[in-house]
Tab-separated table of C-alpha atoms in Angstrom:
chain	number	residue	atom	x	y	z
A	1	UNK	CA	111.078	192.821	185.145
A	2	UNK	CA	109.999	196.431	185.434
A	3	UNK	CA	111.347	198.879	187.445
A	4	UNK	CA	109.032	201.809	186.190
A	5	UNK	CA	105.355	201.665	185.289
A	6	UNK	CA	105.017	202.008	181.429
A	7	UNK	CA	101.608	202.613	179.189
A	8	UNK	CA	101.222	199.491	177.152
A	9	UNK	CA	102.272	199.568	173.391
A	10	UNK	CA	99.348	197.924	171.183
A	11	UNK	CA	100.276	195.449	168.598
A	12	UNK	CA	97.530	194.897	166.101
A	13	UNK	CA	98.195	191.125	164.617
A	14	UNK	CA	99.109	188.234	165.903
A	15	UNK	CA	100.893	186.569	163.330
A	16	UNK	CA	104.653	186.058	163.005
A	17	UNK	CA	105.416	189.573	163.064
A	18	UNK	CA	102.958	190.606	165.840
A	19	UNK	CA	103.723	187.614	167.957
A	20	UNK	CA	107.771	188.786	167.759
A	21	UNK	CA	106.932	192.540	168.066
A	22	UNK	CA	105.070	191.489	171.271
A	23	UNK	CA	107.803	189.199	172.829
A	24	UNK	CA	110.498	192.284	172.489
A	25	UNK	CA	108.259	194.598	174.039
A	26	UNK	CA	107.380	192.801	177.244
A	27	UNK	CA	110.560	191.132	177.278
A	28	UNK	CA	112.044	194.640	177.742
A	29	UNK	CA	109.699	195.084	180.683
A	30	UNK	CA	106.976	197.247	179.025
A	31	UNK	CA	103.364	195.997	178.929
A	32	UNK	CA	101.764	194.891	175.643
A	33	UNK	CA	98.035	194.561	174.410
A	34	UNK	CA	98.113	192.059	171.525
A	35	UNK	CA	95.018	192.444	169.224
A	36	UNK	CA	94.209	189.594	167.083
A	37	UNK	CA	90.833	189.150	165.497
A	38	UNK	CA	91.171	185.111	164.600
A	39	UNK	CA	88.661	183.895	167.398
A	40	UNK	CA	86.182	186.385	166.442
A	41	UNK	CA	86.970	186.300	162.584
A	42	UNK	CA	88.901	184.036	160.206
A	43	UNK	CA	90.596	184.754	157.089
A	44	UNK	CA	91.007	182.906	153.479
A	45	UNK	CA	93.877	181.106	154.337
A	46	UNK	CA	94.370	180.640	158.107
A	47	UNK	CA	92.756	177.083	159.721
A	48	UNK	CA	92.644	178.103	163.316
A	49	UNK	CA	93.087	180.727	166.066
A	50	UNK	CA	96.760	180.046	167.456
A	51	UNK	CA	99.150	183.010	167.005
A	52	UNK	CA	101.996	182.794	164.587
A	53	UNK	CA	100.150	180.047	162.130
A	54	UNK	CA	102.119	178.717	159.545
A	55	UNK	CA	99.704	179.464	156.519
A	56	UNK	CA	101.951	178.059	153.665
A	57	UNK	CA	105.181	176.374	153.760
A	58	UNK	CA	106.413	174.796	156.766
A	59	UNK	CA	110.108	175.799	156.178
A	60	UNK	CA	112.000	178.544	157.742
A	61	UNK	CA	114.960	177.778	154.895
A	62	UNK	CA	118.306	177.667	154.977
A	63	UNK	CA	119.786	177.488	158.517
A	64	UNK	CA	123.320	178.153	156.964
A	65	UNK	CA	124.717	181.011	158.832
A	66	UNK	CA	128.066	180.779	157.246
A	67	UNK	CA	127.289	181.745	153.840
A	68	UNK	CA	123.715	182.122	153.249
A	69	UNK	CA	121.649	185.134	154.086
A	70	UNK	CA	118.554	183.645	155.198
A	71	UNK	CA	120.383	181.428	157.612
A	72	UNK	CA	122.411	184.891	158.732
A	73	UNK	CA	118.971	186.574	159.553
A	74	UNK	CA	118.299	183.487	161.643
A	75	UNK	CA	121.365	183.689	163.643
A	76	UNK	CA	120.926	187.346	164.012
A	77	UNK	CA	117.456	186.765	165.476
A	78	UNK	CA	118.765	184.346	168.067
A	79	UNK	CA	121.382	187.029	168.959
A	80	UNK	CA	118.261	189.210	170.044
A	81	UNK	CA	116.283	186.893	171.854
A	82	UNK	CA	113.768	185.683	169.274
A	83	UNK	CA	110.714	184.170	170.336
A	84	UNK	CA	109.615	182.848	166.865
A	85	UNK	CA	113.309	181.379	166.424
A	86	UNK	CA	113.728	179.631	169.771
A	87	UNK	CA	110.103	178.115	169.224
A	88	UNK	CA	111.332	176.973	165.890
A	89	UNK	CA	114.304	175.597	166.747
A	90	UNK	CA	112.388	173.393	169.434
A	91	UNK	CA	110.091	171.950	167.019
A	92	UNK	CA	112.085	171.452	164.187
A	93	UNK	CA	111.838	168.596	161.782
A	94	UNK	CA	113.960	166.619	159.109
A	95	UNK	CA	114.559	169.071	156.305
A	96	UNK	CA	118.310	168.853	154.502
A	97	UNK	CA	120.110	172.138	155.383
A	98	UNK	CA	116.930	173.749	155.869
A	99	UNK	CA	115.043	174.537	159.243
A	100	UNK	CA	111.463	173.281	159.297
A	101	UNK	CA	109.248	173.108	161.748
A	102	UNK	CA	105.773	170.959	163.044
A	103	UNK	CA	103.689	173.815	162.186
A	104	UNK	CA	101.082	172.670	164.878
A	105	UNK	CA	103.862	172.683	167.429
A	106	UNK	CA	104.986	175.918	166.688
A	107	UNK	CA	102.127	177.785	166.652
A	108	UNK	CA	101.120	176.324	169.902
A	109	UNK	CA	104.465	177.251	171.418
A	110	UNK	CA	104.525	180.456	170.360
A	111	UNK	CA	100.666	181.075	171.648
A	112	UNK	CA	101.117	179.703	174.843
A	113	UNK	CA	104.841	181.688	175.418
A	114	UNK	CA	102.679	184.747	174.850
A	115	UNK	CA	99.795	183.673	176.790
A	116	UNK	CA	101.993	183.263	179.962
A	117	UNK	CA	103.940	186.297	179.814
A	118	UNK	CA	102.838	189.014	182.763
A	119	UNK	CA	103.431	191.834	180.591
A	120	UNK	CA	100.910	190.382	177.464
A	121	UNK	CA	97.544	190.761	177.207
A	122	UNK	CA	95.801	189.024	174.409
A	123	UNK	CA	92.429	190.683	173.464
A	124	UNK	CA	90.311	188.200	170.516
A	125	UNK	CA	89.040	191.413	168.726
A	126	UNK	CA	88.663	192.683	165.083
A	127	UNK	CA	90.189	196.430	164.434
A	128	UNK	CA	88.344	197.986	161.772
A	129	UNK	CA	90.320	201.121	161.325
A	130	UNK	CA	93.518	202.782	162.520
A	131	UNK	CA	94.311	203.054	166.222
A	132	UNK	CA	92.655	205.651	168.213
A	133	UNK	CA	94.881	208.643	169.126
A	134	UNK	CA	94.995	207.684	172.791
A	135	UNK	CA	96.954	204.497	171.379
A	136	UNK	CA	100.223	206.873	171.182
A	137	UNK	CA	102.681	203.864	170.383
A	138	UNK	CA	100.763	200.991	168.182
A	139	UNK	CA	101.977	198.246	165.637
A	140	UNK	CA	100.092	197.028	162.955
A	141	UNK	CA	101.313	193.772	162.028
A	142	UNK	CA	98.140	192.422	160.245
A	143	UNK	CA	100.211	190.936	157.490
A	144	UNK	CA	99.169	189.955	153.914
A	145	UNK	CA	95.584	188.837	155.069
A	146	UNK	CA	94.764	192.398	156.452
A	147	UNK	CA	91.023	192.498	157.031
A	148	UNK	CA	89.300	194.858	154.304
A	149	UNK	CA	88.064	197.451	156.588
A	150	UNK	CA	91.466	198.475	157.900
A	151	UNK	CA	93.113	198.091	154.940
A	152	UNK	CA	90.781	200.861	153.547
A	153	UNK	CA	91.570	203.054	156.693
A	154	UNK	CA	95.072	202.690	155.636
A	155	UNK	CA	94.559	204.012	152.379
A	156	UNK	CA	92.492	206.807	153.372
A	157	UNK	CA	94.811	207.730	155.720
A	158	UNK	CA	97.980	207.952	153.418
A	159	UNK	CA	96.369	208.507	150.232
A	160	UNK	CA	98.231	205.551	148.559
A	161	UNK	CA	97.127	202.510	146.709
A	162	UNK	CA	97.839	199.192	148.134
A	163	UNK	CA	99.678	196.686	145.974
A	164	UNK	CA	98.510	193.303	146.038
A	165	UNK	CA	99.646	189.947	145.012
A	166	UNK	CA	98.253	186.160	145.104
A	167	UNK	CA	100.504	183.855	147.559
A	168	UNK	CA	99.363	180.249	146.717
A	169	UNK	CA	99.716	176.981	148.662
A	170	UNK	CA	101.357	173.781	148.615
A	171	UNK	CA	99.599	170.571	149.151
A	172	UNK	CA	99.976	168.424	151.803
A	173	UNK	CA	99.857	164.365	151.587
A	174	UNK	CA	99.716	161.675	154.005
A	175	UNK	CA	102.955	159.777	154.287
A	176	UNK	CA	101.419	156.300	154.045
A	177	UNK	CA	99.819	156.875	150.597
A	178	UNK	CA	103.073	157.136	149.180
A	179	UNK	CA	104.677	154.576	147.067
A	180	UNK	CA	107.986	153.979	148.134
A	181	UNK	CA	108.586	151.086	146.075
A	182	UNK	CA	109.001	154.544	143.268
A	183	UNK	CA	109.819	157.097	145.391
A	184	UNK	CA	112.896	157.263	147.464
A	185	UNK	CA	114.340	159.590	150.810
A	186	UNK	CA	117.343	161.454	149.841
A	187	UNK	CA	118.556	165.146	150.348
A	188	UNK	CA	119.952	167.145	146.953
A	189	UNK	CA	123.399	166.131	146.973
A	190	UNK	CA	122.866	164.040	150.418
A	191	UNK	CA	123.421	166.955	152.092
A	192	UNK	CA	122.942	167.262	155.905
A	193	UNK	CA	121.367	169.636	157.463
A	194	UNK	CA	119.798	170.506	161.291
A	195	UNK	CA	117.949	167.335	162.664
A	196	UNK	CA	118.477	165.788	159.290
A	197	UNK	CA	120.663	162.957	157.917
A	198	UNK	CA	120.499	163.544	154.090
A	199	UNK	CA	117.770	161.634	153.272
A	200	UNK	CA	114.940	163.968	154.304
A	201	UNK	CA	113.327	164.739	151.346
A	202	UNK	CA	111.090	161.938	149.178
A	203	UNK	CA	111.881	162.049	145.888
A	204	UNK	CA	109.206	161.422	142.975
A	205	UNK	CA	110.982	160.437	139.345
A	206	UNK	CA	109.758	161.374	136.245
A	207	UNK	CA	110.817	160.315	132.895
A	208	UNK	CA	110.823	162.453	129.666
A	209	UNK	CA	107.097	161.361	128.620
A	210	UNK	CA	105.794	161.727	132.027
A	211	UNK	CA	107.131	164.889	132.059
A	212	UNK	CA	105.812	166.122	128.976
A	213	UNK	CA	102.035	164.775	129.776
A	214	UNK	CA	102.552	166.384	133.257
A	215	UNK	CA	103.233	169.929	131.731
A	216	UNK	CA	100.677	169.849	129.565
A	217	UNK	CA	98.082	168.659	132.176
A	218	UNK	CA	99.125	172.082	134.377
A	219	UNK	CA	98.752	173.934	131.434
A	220	UNK	CA	95.207	172.671	130.285
A	221	UNK	CA	93.917	172.651	134.104
A	222	UNK	CA	90.930	174.651	135.565
A	223	UNK	CA	92.114	177.104	137.758
A	224	UNK	CA	90.385	179.477	140.618
A	225	UNK	CA	89.038	182.584	138.944
A	226	UNK	CA	90.067	186.186	140.192
A	227	UNK	CA	87.488	187.949	139.549
A	228	UNK	CA	87.958	191.585	141.148
A	229	UNK	CA	91.860	190.606	141.627
A	230	UNK	CA	92.289	189.651	137.901
A	231	UNK	CA	95.523	190.691	136.660
A	232	UNK	CA	97.602	191.202	139.960
A	233	UNK	CA	101.076	190.419	139.357
A	234	UNK	CA	102.599	187.525	141.151
A	235	UNK	CA	105.615	187.147	143.515
A	236	UNK	CA	108.246	185.251	141.372
A	237	UNK	CA	109.479	183.385	144.667
A	238	UNK	CA	106.068	181.654	145.511
A	239	UNK	CA	104.755	181.154	141.749
A	240	UNK	CA	101.900	178.739	141.596
A	241	UNK	CA	103.396	175.913	139.361
A	242	UNK	CA	100.619	176.028	136.789
A	243	UNK	CA	102.008	179.760	135.610
A	244	UNK	CA	105.474	178.503	136.233
A	245	UNK	CA	104.572	175.698	133.579
A	246	UNK	CA	103.169	178.409	131.206
A	247	UNK	CA	106.211	180.181	131.088
A	248	UNK	CA	107.998	177.608	129.576
A	249	UNK	CA	107.959	173.878	129.044
A	250	UNK	CA	111.479	173.655	130.929
A	251	UNK	CA	110.612	176.158	133.322
A	252	UNK	CA	109.752	173.567	136.130
A	253	UNK	CA	112.598	171.292	134.980
A	254	UNK	CA	115.095	174.266	136.139
A	255	UNK	CA	113.171	175.439	139.167
A	256	UNK	CA	111.252	173.071	141.732
A	257	UNK	CA	111.666	169.824	139.388
A	258	UNK	CA	115.132	169.919	138.903
A	259	UNK	CA	117.027	166.345	138.743
A	260	UNK	CA	120.302	167.571	139.939
A	261	UNK	CA	121.979	166.054	142.648
A	262	UNK	CA	119.640	163.055	142.865
A	263	UNK	CA	119.880	159.477	142.254
A	264	UNK	CA	117.345	157.275	142.244
A	265	UNK	CA	117.668	154.660	145.031
A	266	UNK	CA	115.776	151.626	143.391
A	267	UNK	CA	117.270	152.675	139.307
A	268	UNK	CA	120.796	153.893	140.242
A	269	UNK	CA	122.093	153.747	136.451
A	270	UNK	CA	119.204	155.827	135.013
A	271	UNK	CA	119.060	159.500	135.572
A	272	UNK	CA	115.100	161.410	136.426
A	273	UNK	CA	114.744	163.842	133.843
A	274	UNK	CA	112.539	165.897	136.534
A	275	UNK	CA	112.051	165.309	140.099
A	276	UNK	CA	109.197	166.218	142.719
A	277	UNK	CA	110.808	166.298	146.263
A	278	UNK	CA	108.173	166.016	149.497
A	279	UNK	CA	109.164	167.429	152.396
A	280	UNK	CA	108.439	166.531	155.945
A	281	UNK	CA	105.180	168.902	157.623
A	282	UNK	CA	104.817	167.622	161.121
A	283	UNK	CA	107.066	166.106	163.653
A	284	UNK	CA	105.253	162.513	163.581
A	285	UNK	CA	106.670	162.326	159.719
A	286	UNK	CA	102.736	161.373	158.455
A	287	UNK	CA	102.277	164.362	156.518
A	288	UNK	CA	104.707	165.910	153.691
A	289	UNK	CA	104.060	168.850	151.664
A	290	UNK	CA	104.928	169.233	147.688
A	291	UNK	CA	108.147	171.491	147.512
A	292	UNK	CA	107.518	174.139	145.188
A	293	UNK	CA	104.174	172.985	144.131
A	294	UNK	CA	102.020	176.356	145.264
A	295	UNK	CA	98.664	176.314	143.171
A	296	UNK	CA	95.301	177.708	142.175
A	297	UNK	CA	94.531	174.773	140.151
A	298	UNK	CA	90.759	173.916	141.391
A	299	UNK	CA	90.414	170.740	143.953
A	300	UNK	CA	89.365	168.265	141.820
A	301	UNK	CA	91.845	169.099	138.788
A	302	UNK	CA	94.900	169.127	141.548
A	303	UNK	CA	93.992	165.723	143.060
A	304	UNK	CA	93.832	164.587	139.105
A	305	UNK	CA	97.124	166.273	138.014
A	306	UNK	CA	99.341	165.366	140.890
A	307	UNK	CA	98.492	161.968	140.834
A	308	UNK	CA	99.762	161.687	137.413
A	309	UNK	CA	103.374	162.125	139.581
A	310	UNK	CA	105.108	159.012	139.922
A	311	UNK	CA	104.400	157.215	143.444
A	312	UNK	CA	101.630	159.602	144.021
A	313	UNK	CA	99.019	157.554	141.786
A	314	UNK	CA	97.162	157.126	145.391
A	315	UNK	CA	98.195	160.012	147.332
A	316	UNK	CA	95.646	161.060	149.718
A	317	UNK	CA	95.833	164.772	150.620
A	318	UNK	CA	95.563	166.063	153.765
A	319	UNK	CA	95.224	169.507	152.362
A	320	UNK	CA	95.068	170.711	148.437
A	321	UNK	CA	96.570	173.872	147.552
A	322	UNK	CA	94.757	177.361	148.020
A	323	UNK	CA	95.349	181.055	147.210
A	324	UNK	CA	94.813	183.872	149.320
A	325	UNK	CA	95.805	187.765	148.829
A	326	UNK	CA	98.528	189.549	150.221
A	327	UNK	CA	98.680	193.086	150.769
A	328	UNK	CA	101.458	195.625	151.074
A	329	UNK	CA	101.934	199.134	151.422
A	330	UNK	CA	104.588	201.429	149.535
A	331	UNK	CA	107.006	201.514	152.311
A	332	UNK	CA	109.853	203.531	151.127
A	333	UNK	CA	107.352	206.414	150.519
A	334	UNK	CA	105.280	205.641	153.568
A	335	UNK	CA	107.695	204.850	156.295
A	336	UNK	CA	110.412	206.385	157.938
A	337	UNK	CA	113.909	204.554	159.028
A	338	UNK	CA	112.012	203.533	162.191
A	339	UNK	CA	109.000	202.197	160.258
A	340	UNK	CA	106.604	204.706	161.072
A	341	UNK	CA	104.159	205.945	159.198
A	342	UNK	CA	105.257	209.282	158.153
A	343	UNK	CA	101.715	211.085	158.429
A	344	UNK	CA	101.230	209.682	161.854
A	345	UNK	CA	104.479	208.966	163.873
A	346	UNK	CA	102.502	206.941	166.578
A	347	UNK	CA	101.970	204.029	164.078
A	348	UNK	CA	104.770	201.829	162.976
A	349	UNK	CA	104.359	198.823	160.490
A	350	UNK	CA	105.747	195.718	160.838
A	351	UNK	CA	105.762	192.452	158.917
A	352	UNK	CA	105.174	191.053	155.423
A	353	UNK	CA	102.349	194.344	155.049
A	354	UNK	CA	105.837	196.405	154.914
A	355	UNK	CA	106.855	194.973	151.733
A	356	UNK	CA	109.395	192.102	153.024
A	357	UNK	CA	108.941	188.350	151.882
A	358	UNK	CA	108.966	184.883	153.790
A	359	UNK	CA	108.374	183.733	157.553
A	360	UNK	CA	112.059	184.924	159.181
A	361	UNK	CA	112.087	188.037	157.074
A	362	UNK	CA	108.259	188.981	158.365
A	363	UNK	CA	109.285	188.078	161.878
A	364	UNK	CA	112.377	190.036	161.910
A	365	UNK	CA	110.688	193.662	160.705
A	366	UNK	CA	108.566	192.625	163.930
A	367	UNK	CA	111.452	191.937	166.011
A	368	UNK	CA	112.856	195.637	164.873
A	369	UNK	CA	109.322	197.260	165.489
A	370	UNK	CA	109.136	195.638	168.841
A	371	UNK	CA	112.714	197.176	169.620
A	372	UNK	CA	112.437	200.791	168.502
A	373	UNK	CA	108.734	201.251	169.443
A	374	UNK	CA	110.225	199.731	173.331
A	375	UNK	CA	112.750	202.353	173.133
A	376	UNK	CA	110.283	205.154	172.207
A	377	UNK	CA	107.781	204.326	174.910
A	378	UNK	CA	110.758	204.495	176.864
A	379	UNK	CA	112.229	208.134	176.044
A	380	UNK	CA	115.670	206.459	174.608
A	381	UNK	CA	116.807	206.719	171.055
A	382	UNK	CA	115.950	204.840	168.638
A	383	UNK	CA	119.254	202.736	167.571
A	384	UNK	CA	118.769	201.084	163.793
A	385	UNK	CA	120.719	197.870	163.390
A	386	UNK	CA	123.675	198.312	161.288
A	387	UNK	CA	123.546	198.358	157.418
A	388	UNK	CA	125.826	195.482	157.101
A	389	UNK	CA	123.668	192.870	159.033
A	390	UNK	CA	120.723	190.980	157.729
A	391	UNK	CA	118.243	193.105	159.906
A	392	UNK	CA	119.507	196.462	158.659
A	393	UNK	CA	119.751	195.312	155.377
A	394	UNK	CA	116.300	194.166	154.939
A	395	UNK	CA	114.984	197.219	157.015
A	396	UNK	CA	116.669	199.323	154.246
A	397	UNK	CA	115.155	197.538	151.705
A	398	UNK	CA	111.995	198.528	153.143
A	399	UNK	CA	112.258	201.693	154.259
A	400	UNK	CA	114.620	203.412	151.321
A	401	UNK	CA	114.552	201.075	148.308
A	402	UNK	CA	112.839	201.059	144.794
A	403	UNK	CA	111.530	204.952	145.038
A	404	UNK	CA	111.502	205.002	140.884
A	405	UNK	CA	108.204	204.287	139.071
A	406	UNK	CA	107.566	202.929	135.754
A	407	UNK	CA	107.174	206.313	133.521
A	408	UNK	CA	105.253	203.760	131.075
A	409	UNK	CA	102.893	201.832	132.953
A	410	UNK	CA	102.652	204.533	135.996
A	411	UNK	CA	103.168	202.211	138.784
A	412	UNK	CA	105.863	201.846	141.595
A	413	UNK	CA	108.335	199.318	141.417
A	414	UNK	CA	108.592	198.515	145.017
A	415	UNK	CA	108.034	194.766	145.113
A	416	UNK	CA	108.277	192.219	148.239
A	417	UNK	CA	111.615	190.794	148.684
A	418	UNK	CA	113.384	187.809	150.872
A	419	UNK	CA	116.467	188.998	152.431
A	420	UNK	CA	119.562	187.733	149.909
A	421	UNK	CA	123.239	188.857	149.801
A	422	UNK	CA	122.473	191.316	147.088
A	423	UNK	CA	120.502	193.581	149.621
A	424	UNK	CA	123.837	193.947	152.021
A	425	UNK	CA	126.562	196.471	151.362
A	426	UNK	CA	129.775	195.441	149.270
A	427	UNK	CA	132.700	194.187	151.362
A	428	UNK	CA	135.634	196.647	151.995
A	429	UNK	CA	138.073	197.089	148.853
A	430	UNK	CA	140.885	193.902	149.588
A	431	UNK	CA	138.146	191.997	151.499
A	432	UNK	CA	138.704	189.156	149.242
A	433	UNK	CA	142.163	187.551	148.932
A	434	UNK	CA	143.025	184.529	147.235
A	435	UNK	CA	144.229	181.639	150.080
A	436	UNK	CA	147.998	180.911	150.163
A	437	UNK	CA	148.796	177.730	147.780
A	438	UNK	CA	145.739	178.062	145.729
A	439	UNK	CA	146.803	178.390	142.389
A	440	UNK	CA	143.604	179.158	140.598
A	441	UNK	CA	140.769	181.399	142.534
A	442	UNK	CA	138.068	181.407	140.146
A	443	UNK	CA	134.732	183.361	139.988
A	444	UNK	CA	132.361	180.189	142.343
A	445	UNK	CA	135.402	180.279	144.935
A	446	UNK	CA	135.419	183.711	145.030
A	447	UNK	CA	131.387	184.303	145.436
A	448	UNK	CA	132.006	181.922	148.089
A	449	UNK	CA	134.281	183.906	149.887
A	450	UNK	CA	132.429	186.276	149.555
A	451	UNK	CA	128.898	185.431	151.290
A	452	UNK	CA	130.943	183.810	153.987
A	453	UNK	CA	132.920	187.134	154.616
A	454	UNK	CA	130.052	188.861	154.466
A	455	UNK	CA	128.258	186.442	156.577
A	456	UNK	CA	130.617	187.131	159.288
A	457	UNK	CA	130.818	190.688	159.014
A	458	UNK	CA	126.644	190.995	159.776
A	459	UNK	CA	126.883	188.508	162.595
A	460	UNK	CA	129.832	190.589	164.418
A	461	UNK	CA	128.345	193.732	163.685
A	462	UNK	CA	124.676	192.466	165.045
A	463	UNK	CA	126.472	191.077	168.071
A	464	UNK	CA	127.997	194.255	168.446
A	465	UNK	CA	124.673	196.282	167.900
A	466	UNK	CA	122.995	194.586	170.477
A	467	UNK	CA	125.853	194.265	173.124
A	468	UNK	CA	125.931	190.384	173.074
A	469	UNK	CA	129.313	188.189	171.950
A	470	UNK	CA	129.396	187.175	168.364
A	471	UNK	CA	128.537	183.499	167.364
A	472	UNK	CA	131.598	181.375	167.016
A	473	UNK	CA	131.139	179.010	163.254
A	474	UNK	CA	134.039	178.190	160.950
A	475	UNK	CA	134.654	180.141	157.365
A	476	UNK	CA	135.329	177.108	155.466
A	477	UNK	CA	138.826	178.117	153.201
A	478	UNK	CA	140.822	175.963	150.481
A	479	UNK	CA	143.152	175.409	153.211
A	480	UNK	CA	140.490	174.017	155.315
A	481	UNK	CA	142.003	176.272	158.627
A	482	UNK	CA	138.683	178.468	158.351
A	483	UNK	CA	138.070	181.944	160.435
A	484	UNK	CA	136.101	182.612	163.425
A	485	UNK	CA	133.195	184.682	163.540
A	486	UNK	CA	134.807	187.151	166.110
A	487	UNK	CA	137.719	187.735	163.349
A	488	UNK	CA	137.545	190.549	161.234
A	489	UNK	CA	135.929	190.621	157.908
A	490	UNK	CA	137.081	193.585	156.449
């Protein structure tokens, strides 16, 4: 609880980043005013007015903290008392090794927690310009769907053009309309994840002729016109399915439709040429989304083409795919290391508008801005997370990466980024050592060990930064003994 009266910190935007920022501030004993325009004005993608609404996939991706960068950032956020992760954990649904959530239960839980907090005031209103000067400590977390008026105000303040890309939404199908005489339950390689049993996806098989007919239909399908946004670049991590099909006939078969690690339960001796996977979308298991099937196809065309998929001939769609605009700023040029706007240090930015991509990445930057703003309000030094952590590596990407320009095109090279091990600093020399008794220590084995050691180092350093105990997990090695997270990784 508060031991001193502080002026409130203002947070603009009640998505994942804004919700997390508000929670971190309030939990540290500082009052927050959270401004959210939904309830007064909607967006092109949101369906309701709950805070932290998920508008694309319901997956927070891998929850493996031993050797996956996304799992590491999950673990670091949990160490930091993340509201987003706590609600995700309470509302998870089976999804193999991934952490997926019941989207309605998740957003309602976040909303209820924020509404119940005595230091948080939620104001439903649109902020159409930069905050007034009297808001001396403000976080803008309006995300990829920033209102046009606020976006124009940001552009006027920074003198920089906002970069934009399209983020496409995958369709959702009613479970009881899927033909399970053709489809079967199985996670890729039968992998078991949190809340799962190794049979967490519905798989729809295609032979070569069916696959080629499907690709032809995708390439020929009618798509939504862009008009004023024509030519805007896509983010490769969320390409529309038809754009991937246009890039080459085999692209989808080596992407979201790859058949590897899957065996048709109805015909085990025949290998599918391609497989479409469906992932559970709600706790009841009544809805499934099409994994990797983000699309900008027109609604009627979507239904016709997707019903060409074996097992989905009679599919009923709870929601067809859609398209919305994402806007982000050139953060390396505009923001300082603690995410303050260089031209106006009383304003910080958080979430996807900073140039991170993904639910957990957005929430993690909200977590950091909340902590930074709180320290500033309390007159304390702002403590940045170590670069060796997932939080620190993502922060460094946003505030210090990709400053170069393409001289021929005259465009900035800074692009949205998911958390990945490529953002982490290299391990100390000599860290990767061949285990005793192992004769051959090949490239893949070294890569696995490198990721494991990087994860251990990240969690140890994050725990030290936060002043909390490091989590304990086993780092699997060739000899099967393992190294605890509390052990030195370097």
